[in-house]
Short mmCIF file of N, CA and C in Angstrom, two decimals:
data_model
loop_
_atom_site.label_atom_id
_atom_site.label_comp_id
_atom_site.label_asym_id
_atom_site.label_seq_id
_atom_site.Cartn_x
_atom_site.Cartn_y
_atom_site.Cartn_z
N MET A 1 -44.97 -1.18 49.10
CA MET A 1 -46.01 -1.43 48.14
C MET A 1 -46.36 -0.14 47.38
N ALA A 2 -46.39 0.96 48.12
CA ALA A 2 -46.71 2.24 47.49
C ALA A 2 -45.63 2.63 46.48
N GLN A 3 -44.37 2.27 46.80
CA GLN A 3 -43.29 2.58 45.87
C GLN A 3 -43.43 1.78 44.58
N GLN A 4 -43.85 0.52 44.67
CA GLN A 4 -44.02 -0.31 43.48
C GLN A 4 -45.12 0.25 42.59
N VAL A 5 -46.23 0.67 43.20
CA VAL A 5 -47.32 1.25 42.43
C VAL A 5 -46.86 2.52 41.75
N PHE A 6 -46.08 3.33 42.48
CA PHE A 6 -45.56 4.57 41.90
C PHE A 6 -44.67 4.29 40.70
N PHE A 7 -43.76 3.29 40.82
CA PHE A 7 -42.85 2.97 39.73
C PHE A 7 -43.60 2.41 38.53
N VAL A 8 -44.64 1.59 38.76
CA VAL A 8 -45.43 1.05 37.66
C VAL A 8 -46.18 2.18 36.97
N ALA A 9 -46.75 3.09 37.71
CA ALA A 9 -47.47 4.22 37.12
C ALA A 9 -46.51 5.11 36.33
N ALA A 10 -45.31 5.34 36.86
CA ALA A 10 -44.34 6.17 36.16
C ALA A 10 -43.91 5.49 34.86
N ALA A 11 -43.72 4.17 34.89
CA ALA A 11 -43.34 3.43 33.68
C ALA A 11 -44.43 3.51 32.64
N LEU A 12 -45.71 3.36 33.03
CA LEU A 12 -46.81 3.46 32.08
C LEU A 12 -46.89 4.86 31.48
N LEU A 13 -46.69 5.87 32.29
CA LEU A 13 -46.72 7.24 31.81
C LEU A 13 -45.58 7.49 30.81
N ALA A 14 -44.41 6.94 31.08
CA ALA A 14 -43.26 7.10 30.17
C ALA A 14 -43.55 6.41 28.84
N CYS A 15 -44.15 5.23 28.87
CA CYS A 15 -44.48 4.51 27.63
C CYS A 15 -45.51 5.29 26.83
N ALA A 16 -46.49 5.85 27.49
CA ALA A 16 -47.52 6.61 26.79
C ALA A 16 -46.93 7.85 26.15
N ALA A 17 -45.99 8.47 26.82
CA ALA A 17 -45.37 9.67 26.26
C ALA A 17 -44.49 9.33 25.07
N ALA A 18 -43.91 8.13 25.05
CA ALA A 18 -43.02 7.74 23.97
C ALA A 18 -43.78 7.15 22.80
N ALA A 19 -45.07 6.87 22.93
CA ALA A 19 -45.86 6.27 21.85
C ALA A 19 -45.94 7.26 20.69
N PRO A 20 -45.99 6.75 19.45
CA PRO A 20 -46.07 7.65 18.31
C PRO A 20 -47.37 8.45 18.32
N GLN A 21 -47.28 9.67 17.88
CA GLN A 21 -48.45 10.55 17.85
C GLN A 21 -48.97 10.58 16.42
N PHE A 22 -50.25 10.56 16.24
CA PHE A 22 -50.86 10.56 14.92
C PHE A 22 -51.51 11.92 14.67
N TYR A 23 -51.14 12.52 13.56
CA TYR A 23 -51.68 13.81 13.18
C TYR A 23 -52.32 13.69 11.81
N ALA A 24 -53.26 14.54 11.50
CA ALA A 24 -53.88 14.56 10.18
C ALA A 24 -52.89 15.20 9.20
N HIS A 25 -52.81 14.63 8.01
CA HIS A 25 -51.90 15.17 7.00
C HIS A 25 -52.51 16.36 6.30
N ALA A 26 -51.69 17.25 5.83
CA ALA A 26 -52.15 18.38 5.04
C ALA A 26 -52.62 17.87 3.69
N PRO A 27 -53.54 18.55 3.04
CA PRO A 27 -54.02 18.08 1.73
C PRO A 27 -52.89 18.12 0.70
N LEU A 28 -52.94 17.19 -0.24
CA LEU A 28 -51.94 17.13 -1.29
C LEU A 28 -52.09 18.30 -2.24
N VAL A 29 -50.97 18.83 -2.71
CA VAL A 29 -50.99 19.95 -3.63
C VAL A 29 -50.79 19.39 -5.03
N ALA A 30 -51.62 19.78 -5.97
CA ALA A 30 -51.48 19.30 -7.35
C ALA A 30 -50.30 20.02 -7.99
N HIS A 31 -49.53 19.27 -8.73
CA HIS A 31 -48.37 19.84 -9.41
C HIS A 31 -48.74 20.27 -10.82
N ALA A 32 -47.92 21.11 -11.41
CA ALA A 32 -48.15 21.55 -12.78
C ALA A 32 -47.99 20.36 -13.72
N PRO A 33 -48.70 20.35 -14.85
CA PRO A 33 -48.59 19.22 -15.78
C PRO A 33 -47.18 19.12 -16.36
N VAL A 34 -46.80 17.89 -16.72
CA VAL A 34 -45.47 17.64 -17.29
C VAL A 34 -45.47 18.13 -18.73
N VAL A 35 -44.45 18.89 -19.10
CA VAL A 35 -44.34 19.44 -20.45
C VAL A 35 -43.63 18.44 -21.33
N ALA A 36 -44.16 18.16 -22.49
CA ALA A 36 -43.53 17.22 -23.42
C ALA A 36 -42.31 17.89 -24.05
N HIS A 37 -41.25 17.15 -24.16
CA HIS A 37 -40.02 17.68 -24.75
C HIS A 37 -39.97 17.34 -26.22
N ALA A 38 -39.13 18.04 -26.93
CA ALA A 38 -38.95 17.78 -28.36
C ALA A 38 -38.33 16.40 -28.53
N PRO A 39 -38.62 15.72 -29.65
CA PRO A 39 -38.06 14.38 -29.86
C PRO A 39 -36.54 14.43 -29.95
N VAL A 40 -35.89 13.36 -29.54
CA VAL A 40 -34.43 13.26 -29.57
C VAL A 40 -33.99 12.98 -30.99
N VAL A 41 -33.03 13.74 -31.45
CA VAL A 41 -32.52 13.56 -32.81
C VAL A 41 -31.31 12.64 -32.74
N ALA A 42 -31.28 11.62 -33.57
CA ALA A 42 -30.16 10.68 -33.60
C ALA A 42 -28.99 11.32 -34.33
N HIS A 43 -27.81 11.20 -33.77
CA HIS A 43 -26.61 11.75 -34.39
C HIS A 43 -25.91 10.67 -35.20
N ALA A 44 -25.14 11.08 -36.13
CA ALA A 44 -24.37 10.13 -36.93
C ALA A 44 -23.33 9.47 -36.04
N PRO A 45 -23.04 8.19 -36.24
CA PRO A 45 -22.04 7.52 -35.40
C PRO A 45 -20.67 8.16 -35.57
N VAL A 46 -19.95 8.23 -34.46
CA VAL A 46 -18.61 8.82 -34.46
C VAL A 46 -17.60 7.69 -34.62
N ALA A 47 -16.70 7.84 -35.54
CA ALA A 47 -15.68 6.83 -35.76
C ALA A 47 -14.61 6.94 -34.68
N VAL A 48 -14.35 5.83 -34.01
CA VAL A 48 -13.32 5.79 -32.96
C VAL A 48 -12.17 4.96 -33.49
N ALA A 49 -11.00 5.54 -33.45
CA ALA A 49 -9.83 4.82 -33.94
C ALA A 49 -9.51 3.67 -33.00
N ALA A 50 -9.41 2.49 -33.52
CA ALA A 50 -9.08 1.32 -32.71
C ALA A 50 -7.61 1.38 -32.34
N ARG A 51 -7.34 1.10 -31.08
CA ARG A 51 -5.95 1.11 -30.60
C ARG A 51 -5.33 -0.24 -30.89
N VAL A 52 -4.33 -0.23 -31.69
CA VAL A 52 -3.67 -1.47 -32.07
C VAL A 52 -2.41 -1.62 -31.22
N GLU A 53 -2.37 -2.70 -30.46
CA GLU A 53 -1.19 -2.96 -29.64
C GLU A 53 -0.23 -3.84 -30.44
N GLU A 54 1.01 -3.48 -30.35
CA GLU A 54 2.01 -4.26 -31.08
C GLU A 54 2.20 -5.61 -30.40
N TYR A 55 2.36 -6.62 -31.21
CA TYR A 55 2.60 -7.97 -30.69
C TYR A 55 3.86 -8.49 -31.33
N ASP A 56 4.78 -8.91 -30.49
CA ASP A 56 6.03 -9.48 -30.97
C ASP A 56 5.96 -10.99 -30.76
N PRO A 57 5.88 -11.76 -31.82
CA PRO A 57 5.76 -13.22 -31.65
C PRO A 57 7.02 -13.87 -31.11
N HIS A 58 8.15 -13.17 -31.19
CA HIS A 58 9.41 -13.73 -30.68
C HIS A 58 10.18 -12.63 -29.94
N PRO A 59 9.75 -12.31 -28.69
CA PRO A 59 10.41 -11.21 -27.97
C PRO A 59 11.84 -11.58 -27.57
N GLN A 60 12.69 -10.56 -27.60
CA GLN A 60 14.09 -10.75 -27.22
C GLN A 60 14.56 -9.54 -26.44
N TYR A 61 15.29 -9.79 -25.36
CA TYR A 61 15.93 -8.70 -24.64
C TYR A 61 17.09 -9.26 -23.82
N SER A 62 17.91 -8.35 -23.35
CA SER A 62 19.03 -8.72 -22.50
C SER A 62 19.36 -7.49 -21.64
N PHE A 63 19.57 -7.70 -20.35
CA PHE A 63 19.95 -6.59 -19.49
C PHE A 63 20.83 -7.11 -18.36
N SER A 64 21.54 -6.19 -17.75
CA SER A 64 22.33 -6.53 -16.56
C SER A 64 22.63 -5.24 -15.81
N TYR A 65 22.89 -5.40 -14.51
CA TYR A 65 23.31 -4.27 -13.69
C TYR A 65 24.11 -4.81 -12.52
N SER A 66 24.86 -3.93 -11.89
CA SER A 66 25.59 -4.32 -10.68
C SER A 66 25.78 -3.09 -9.80
N VAL A 67 25.90 -3.34 -8.51
CA VAL A 67 26.12 -2.29 -7.52
C VAL A 67 27.27 -2.76 -6.64
N ASN A 68 28.23 -1.87 -6.40
CA ASN A 68 29.32 -2.16 -5.49
C ASN A 68 29.61 -0.87 -4.73
N ASP A 69 28.92 -0.68 -3.62
CA ASP A 69 29.02 0.55 -2.84
C ASP A 69 29.89 0.28 -1.62
N ALA A 70 31.08 0.83 -1.61
CA ALA A 70 32.01 0.61 -0.51
C ALA A 70 31.54 1.28 0.79
N LEU A 71 30.79 2.37 0.68
CA LEU A 71 30.34 3.07 1.86
C LEU A 71 29.32 2.26 2.66
N THR A 72 28.35 1.66 1.97
CA THR A 72 27.30 0.91 2.66
C THR A 72 27.55 -0.60 2.66
N GLY A 73 28.48 -1.06 1.82
CA GLY A 73 28.72 -2.50 1.73
C GLY A 73 27.75 -3.21 0.83
N ASP A 74 26.91 -2.47 0.10
CA ASP A 74 25.94 -3.06 -0.81
C ASP A 74 26.69 -3.59 -2.03
N ASN A 75 26.58 -4.89 -2.27
CA ASN A 75 27.29 -5.53 -3.37
C ASN A 75 26.35 -6.56 -3.98
N LYS A 76 25.81 -6.25 -5.16
CA LYS A 76 24.85 -7.15 -5.79
C LYS A 76 24.86 -6.94 -7.29
N GLY A 77 24.23 -7.86 -8.01
CA GLY A 77 24.15 -7.73 -9.46
C GLY A 77 23.14 -8.69 -10.02
N GLN A 78 22.70 -8.42 -11.25
CA GLN A 78 21.75 -9.28 -11.94
C GLN A 78 21.98 -9.18 -13.43
N SER A 79 21.74 -10.30 -14.13
CA SER A 79 21.75 -10.30 -15.59
C SER A 79 20.66 -11.26 -16.05
N GLU A 80 20.01 -10.93 -17.18
CA GLU A 80 18.92 -11.76 -17.69
C GLU A 80 18.84 -11.60 -19.19
N THR A 81 18.51 -12.69 -19.87
CA THR A 81 18.28 -12.66 -21.31
C THR A 81 16.98 -13.40 -21.61
N ARG A 82 16.33 -12.98 -22.68
CA ARG A 82 15.11 -13.65 -23.13
C ARG A 82 15.20 -13.84 -24.63
N ASP A 83 14.86 -15.02 -25.07
CA ASP A 83 14.81 -15.36 -26.49
C ASP A 83 13.54 -16.15 -26.71
N GLY A 84 12.49 -15.47 -27.18
CA GLY A 84 11.19 -16.13 -27.34
C GLY A 84 10.57 -16.37 -25.97
N ASP A 85 10.22 -17.64 -25.70
CA ASP A 85 9.61 -17.99 -24.42
C ASP A 85 10.62 -18.51 -23.41
N VAL A 86 11.90 -18.42 -23.71
CA VAL A 86 12.95 -18.94 -22.82
C VAL A 86 13.66 -17.76 -22.15
N VAL A 87 13.66 -17.76 -20.82
CA VAL A 87 14.33 -16.71 -20.05
C VAL A 87 15.42 -17.38 -19.22
N GLN A 88 16.61 -16.80 -19.24
CA GLN A 88 17.73 -17.29 -18.42
C GLN A 88 18.35 -16.11 -17.72
N GLY A 89 18.77 -16.32 -16.47
CA GLY A 89 19.39 -15.23 -15.76
C GLY A 89 20.01 -15.67 -14.46
N SER A 90 20.62 -14.71 -13.79
CA SER A 90 21.21 -14.96 -12.48
C SER A 90 21.30 -13.65 -11.73
N TYR A 91 21.32 -13.76 -10.42
CA TYR A 91 21.59 -12.60 -9.59
C TYR A 91 22.40 -13.04 -8.39
N SER A 92 23.12 -12.10 -7.81
CA SER A 92 23.94 -12.40 -6.65
C SER A 92 23.91 -11.22 -5.70
N LEU A 93 24.16 -11.53 -4.44
CA LEU A 93 24.23 -10.49 -3.43
C LEU A 93 25.09 -10.98 -2.27
N VAL A 94 25.64 -10.04 -1.54
CA VAL A 94 26.45 -10.37 -0.38
C VAL A 94 25.54 -10.31 0.84
N GLU A 95 25.48 -11.43 1.55
CA GLU A 95 24.64 -11.53 2.76
C GLU A 95 25.29 -10.75 3.90
N PRO A 96 24.54 -10.45 4.97
CA PRO A 96 25.12 -9.73 6.11
C PRO A 96 26.30 -10.45 6.76
N ASP A 97 26.34 -11.79 6.66
CA ASP A 97 27.47 -12.52 7.25
C ASP A 97 28.70 -12.53 6.36
N GLY A 98 28.64 -11.90 5.18
CA GLY A 98 29.78 -11.82 4.28
C GLY A 98 29.77 -12.86 3.18
N SER A 99 28.91 -13.85 3.26
CA SER A 99 28.85 -14.86 2.20
C SER A 99 28.09 -14.30 1.00
N ARG A 100 28.33 -14.89 -0.15
CA ARG A 100 27.65 -14.45 -1.37
C ARG A 100 26.61 -15.49 -1.77
N ARG A 101 25.38 -15.02 -2.01
CA ARG A 101 24.32 -15.89 -2.52
C ARG A 101 24.20 -15.66 -4.01
N VAL A 102 24.25 -16.74 -4.80
CA VAL A 102 24.11 -16.67 -6.25
C VAL A 102 22.91 -17.52 -6.65
N VAL A 103 22.00 -16.94 -7.38
CA VAL A 103 20.81 -17.65 -7.85
C VAL A 103 20.84 -17.65 -9.37
N GLU A 104 20.81 -18.84 -9.95
CA GLU A 104 20.74 -18.99 -11.40
C GLU A 104 19.37 -19.55 -11.73
N TYR A 105 18.68 -18.95 -12.69
CA TYR A 105 17.30 -19.37 -12.97
C TYR A 105 17.06 -19.46 -14.47
N THR A 106 16.08 -20.30 -14.82
CA THR A 106 15.58 -20.43 -16.18
C THR A 106 14.07 -20.52 -16.11
N ALA A 107 13.42 -20.10 -17.18
CA ALA A 107 11.97 -20.22 -17.27
C ALA A 107 11.61 -20.44 -18.73
N ASP A 108 10.72 -21.40 -18.97
CA ASP A 108 10.21 -21.63 -20.32
C ASP A 108 8.80 -22.20 -20.22
N SER A 109 8.14 -22.35 -21.37
CA SER A 109 6.76 -22.80 -21.37
C SER A 109 6.61 -24.28 -21.08
N VAL A 110 7.69 -25.05 -21.14
CA VAL A 110 7.63 -26.49 -20.89
C VAL A 110 7.91 -26.80 -19.42
N ASN A 111 8.99 -26.27 -18.87
CA ASN A 111 9.43 -26.61 -17.52
C ASN A 111 9.04 -25.59 -16.47
N GLY A 112 8.52 -24.44 -16.85
CA GLY A 112 8.16 -23.41 -15.89
C GLY A 112 9.40 -22.70 -15.36
N PHE A 113 9.33 -22.20 -14.14
CA PHE A 113 10.43 -21.47 -13.52
C PHE A 113 11.24 -22.41 -12.64
N ASN A 114 12.54 -22.42 -12.84
CA ASN A 114 13.45 -23.25 -12.04
C ASN A 114 14.62 -22.38 -11.59
N ALA A 115 14.95 -22.49 -10.31
CA ALA A 115 16.07 -21.71 -9.77
C ALA A 115 16.98 -22.63 -8.98
N VAL A 116 18.28 -22.37 -9.09
CA VAL A 116 19.30 -23.09 -8.33
C VAL A 116 20.05 -22.05 -7.51
N VAL A 117 20.13 -22.28 -6.20
CA VAL A 117 20.76 -21.32 -5.30
C VAL A 117 22.09 -21.89 -4.83
N HIS A 118 23.15 -21.09 -4.95
CA HIS A 118 24.49 -21.45 -4.46
C HIS A 118 24.86 -20.45 -3.37
N LYS A 119 25.64 -20.91 -2.41
CA LYS A 119 26.14 -20.01 -1.38
C LYS A 119 27.64 -20.17 -1.31
N GLU A 120 28.35 -19.07 -1.51
CA GLU A 120 29.81 -19.07 -1.47
C GLU A 120 30.26 -18.62 -0.09
N ALA A 121 31.41 -19.11 0.32
CA ALA A 121 31.95 -18.74 1.63
C ALA A 121 32.18 -17.23 1.69
N ALA A 122 32.50 -16.76 2.89
CA ALA A 122 32.67 -15.33 3.11
C ALA A 122 33.60 -14.72 2.08
N VAL A 123 33.08 -13.78 1.32
CA VAL A 123 33.87 -13.10 0.29
C VAL A 123 34.16 -11.66 0.70
N ALA A 124 33.41 -11.14 1.64
CA ALA A 124 33.60 -9.75 2.06
C ALA A 124 33.05 -9.61 3.47
N THR A 125 33.51 -8.59 4.11
CA THR A 125 32.95 -8.25 5.42
C THR A 125 32.24 -6.93 5.31
N ALA A 126 31.15 -6.83 5.96
CA ALA A 126 30.38 -5.59 5.93
C ALA A 126 31.13 -4.51 6.68
N PRO A 127 31.20 -3.31 6.14
CA PRO A 127 31.91 -2.24 6.83
C PRO A 127 31.15 -1.82 8.08
N VAL A 128 31.92 -1.41 9.07
CA VAL A 128 31.32 -0.90 10.29
C VAL A 128 31.12 0.59 10.11
N VAL A 129 29.89 1.02 10.20
CA VAL A 129 29.57 2.43 10.01
C VAL A 129 29.48 3.08 11.38
N ALA A 130 30.33 4.09 11.61
CA ALA A 130 30.30 4.81 12.87
C ALA A 130 29.22 5.88 12.81
N HIS A 131 28.35 5.87 13.77
CA HIS A 131 27.28 6.86 13.81
C HIS A 131 27.70 8.03 14.69
N ALA A 132 27.20 9.19 14.36
CA ALA A 132 27.47 10.38 15.16
C ALA A 132 26.74 10.25 16.50
N PRO A 133 27.32 10.82 17.56
CA PRO A 133 26.64 10.74 18.85
C PRO A 133 25.29 11.46 18.80
N VAL A 134 24.37 10.96 19.58
CA VAL A 134 23.03 11.53 19.61
C VAL A 134 22.96 12.54 20.75
N ALA A 135 22.51 13.74 20.43
CA ALA A 135 22.36 14.78 21.44
C ALA A 135 21.00 14.63 22.12
N VAL A 136 20.99 14.72 23.44
CA VAL A 136 19.75 14.62 24.20
C VAL A 136 19.40 16.02 24.70
N ALA A 137 18.20 16.45 24.40
CA ALA A 137 17.77 17.79 24.80
C ALA A 137 17.22 17.76 26.22
N ARG A 138 17.57 18.79 27.00
CA ARG A 138 17.03 18.94 28.35
C ARG A 138 16.18 20.19 28.38
N PRO A 139 15.19 20.24 29.24
CA PRO A 139 14.42 21.48 29.35
C PRO A 139 15.29 22.59 29.92
N LEU A 140 15.10 23.81 29.44
CA LEU A 140 15.89 24.94 29.90
C LEU A 140 15.34 25.56 31.18
N ALA A 141 14.10 25.38 31.47
CA ALA A 141 13.51 26.02 32.65
C ALA A 141 12.52 25.07 33.30
N PHE A 142 12.48 25.14 34.61
CA PHE A 142 11.50 24.38 35.38
C PHE A 142 10.58 25.40 36.04
N ALA A 143 9.30 25.22 35.92
CA ALA A 143 8.35 26.16 36.52
C ALA A 143 7.88 25.61 37.86
N ARG A 144 8.04 26.40 38.87
CA ARG A 144 7.51 26.09 40.20
C ARG A 144 6.64 27.25 40.62
N PRO A 145 5.71 26.99 41.45
CA PRO A 145 4.87 28.11 41.90
C PRO A 145 5.72 29.19 42.55
N GLY A 146 5.65 30.36 42.00
CA GLY A 146 6.32 31.50 42.64
C GLY A 146 7.64 31.89 42.03
N PHE A 147 8.40 30.97 41.36
CA PHE A 147 9.68 31.37 40.76
C PHE A 147 10.06 30.42 39.64
N THR A 148 11.04 30.82 38.82
CA THR A 148 11.54 30.02 37.71
C THR A 148 13.05 29.95 37.81
N THR A 149 13.61 28.76 37.61
CA THR A 149 15.06 28.56 37.66
C THR A 149 15.53 28.24 36.25
N LEU A 150 16.54 28.93 35.76
CA LEU A 150 17.13 28.65 34.46
C LEU A 150 18.39 27.83 34.65
N LEU A 151 18.57 26.83 33.79
CA LEU A 151 19.80 26.03 33.82
C LEU A 151 20.78 26.58 32.82
N HIS A 152 22.07 26.57 33.19
CA HIS A 152 23.11 27.06 32.28
C HIS A 152 24.07 25.95 31.97
#
């Protein structure tokens, strides 16, 4: 029972110590009066050159590229043409299994984007790249209490 009274008294004392303390504030200090500034003078408007972007009502382009790297086996290509809102193109690549995937696509404002995918039988085999052996590093010294052994 005495322990319970002690714990209750200790808890009350802790709460009292944690309660906020109220102190009288120092008197407010008057600040210097605000000084009026000179009136703002309006400047003449600055002319900004409008940036005119070129607009081509009938865009046209054509491009193509191809890669045939015997070292890595990378074999792919693409070609595309645009005439107004009609885009036509195709791309191809050699899959890891040696087959060739060919995708032919068209896009226009009426039908949207349409692609047809063809897969041709194995046309090439991927080259086997021999990698250099990997060197594994070993520690040169082992520390034991009292002596050190070096490996040769």
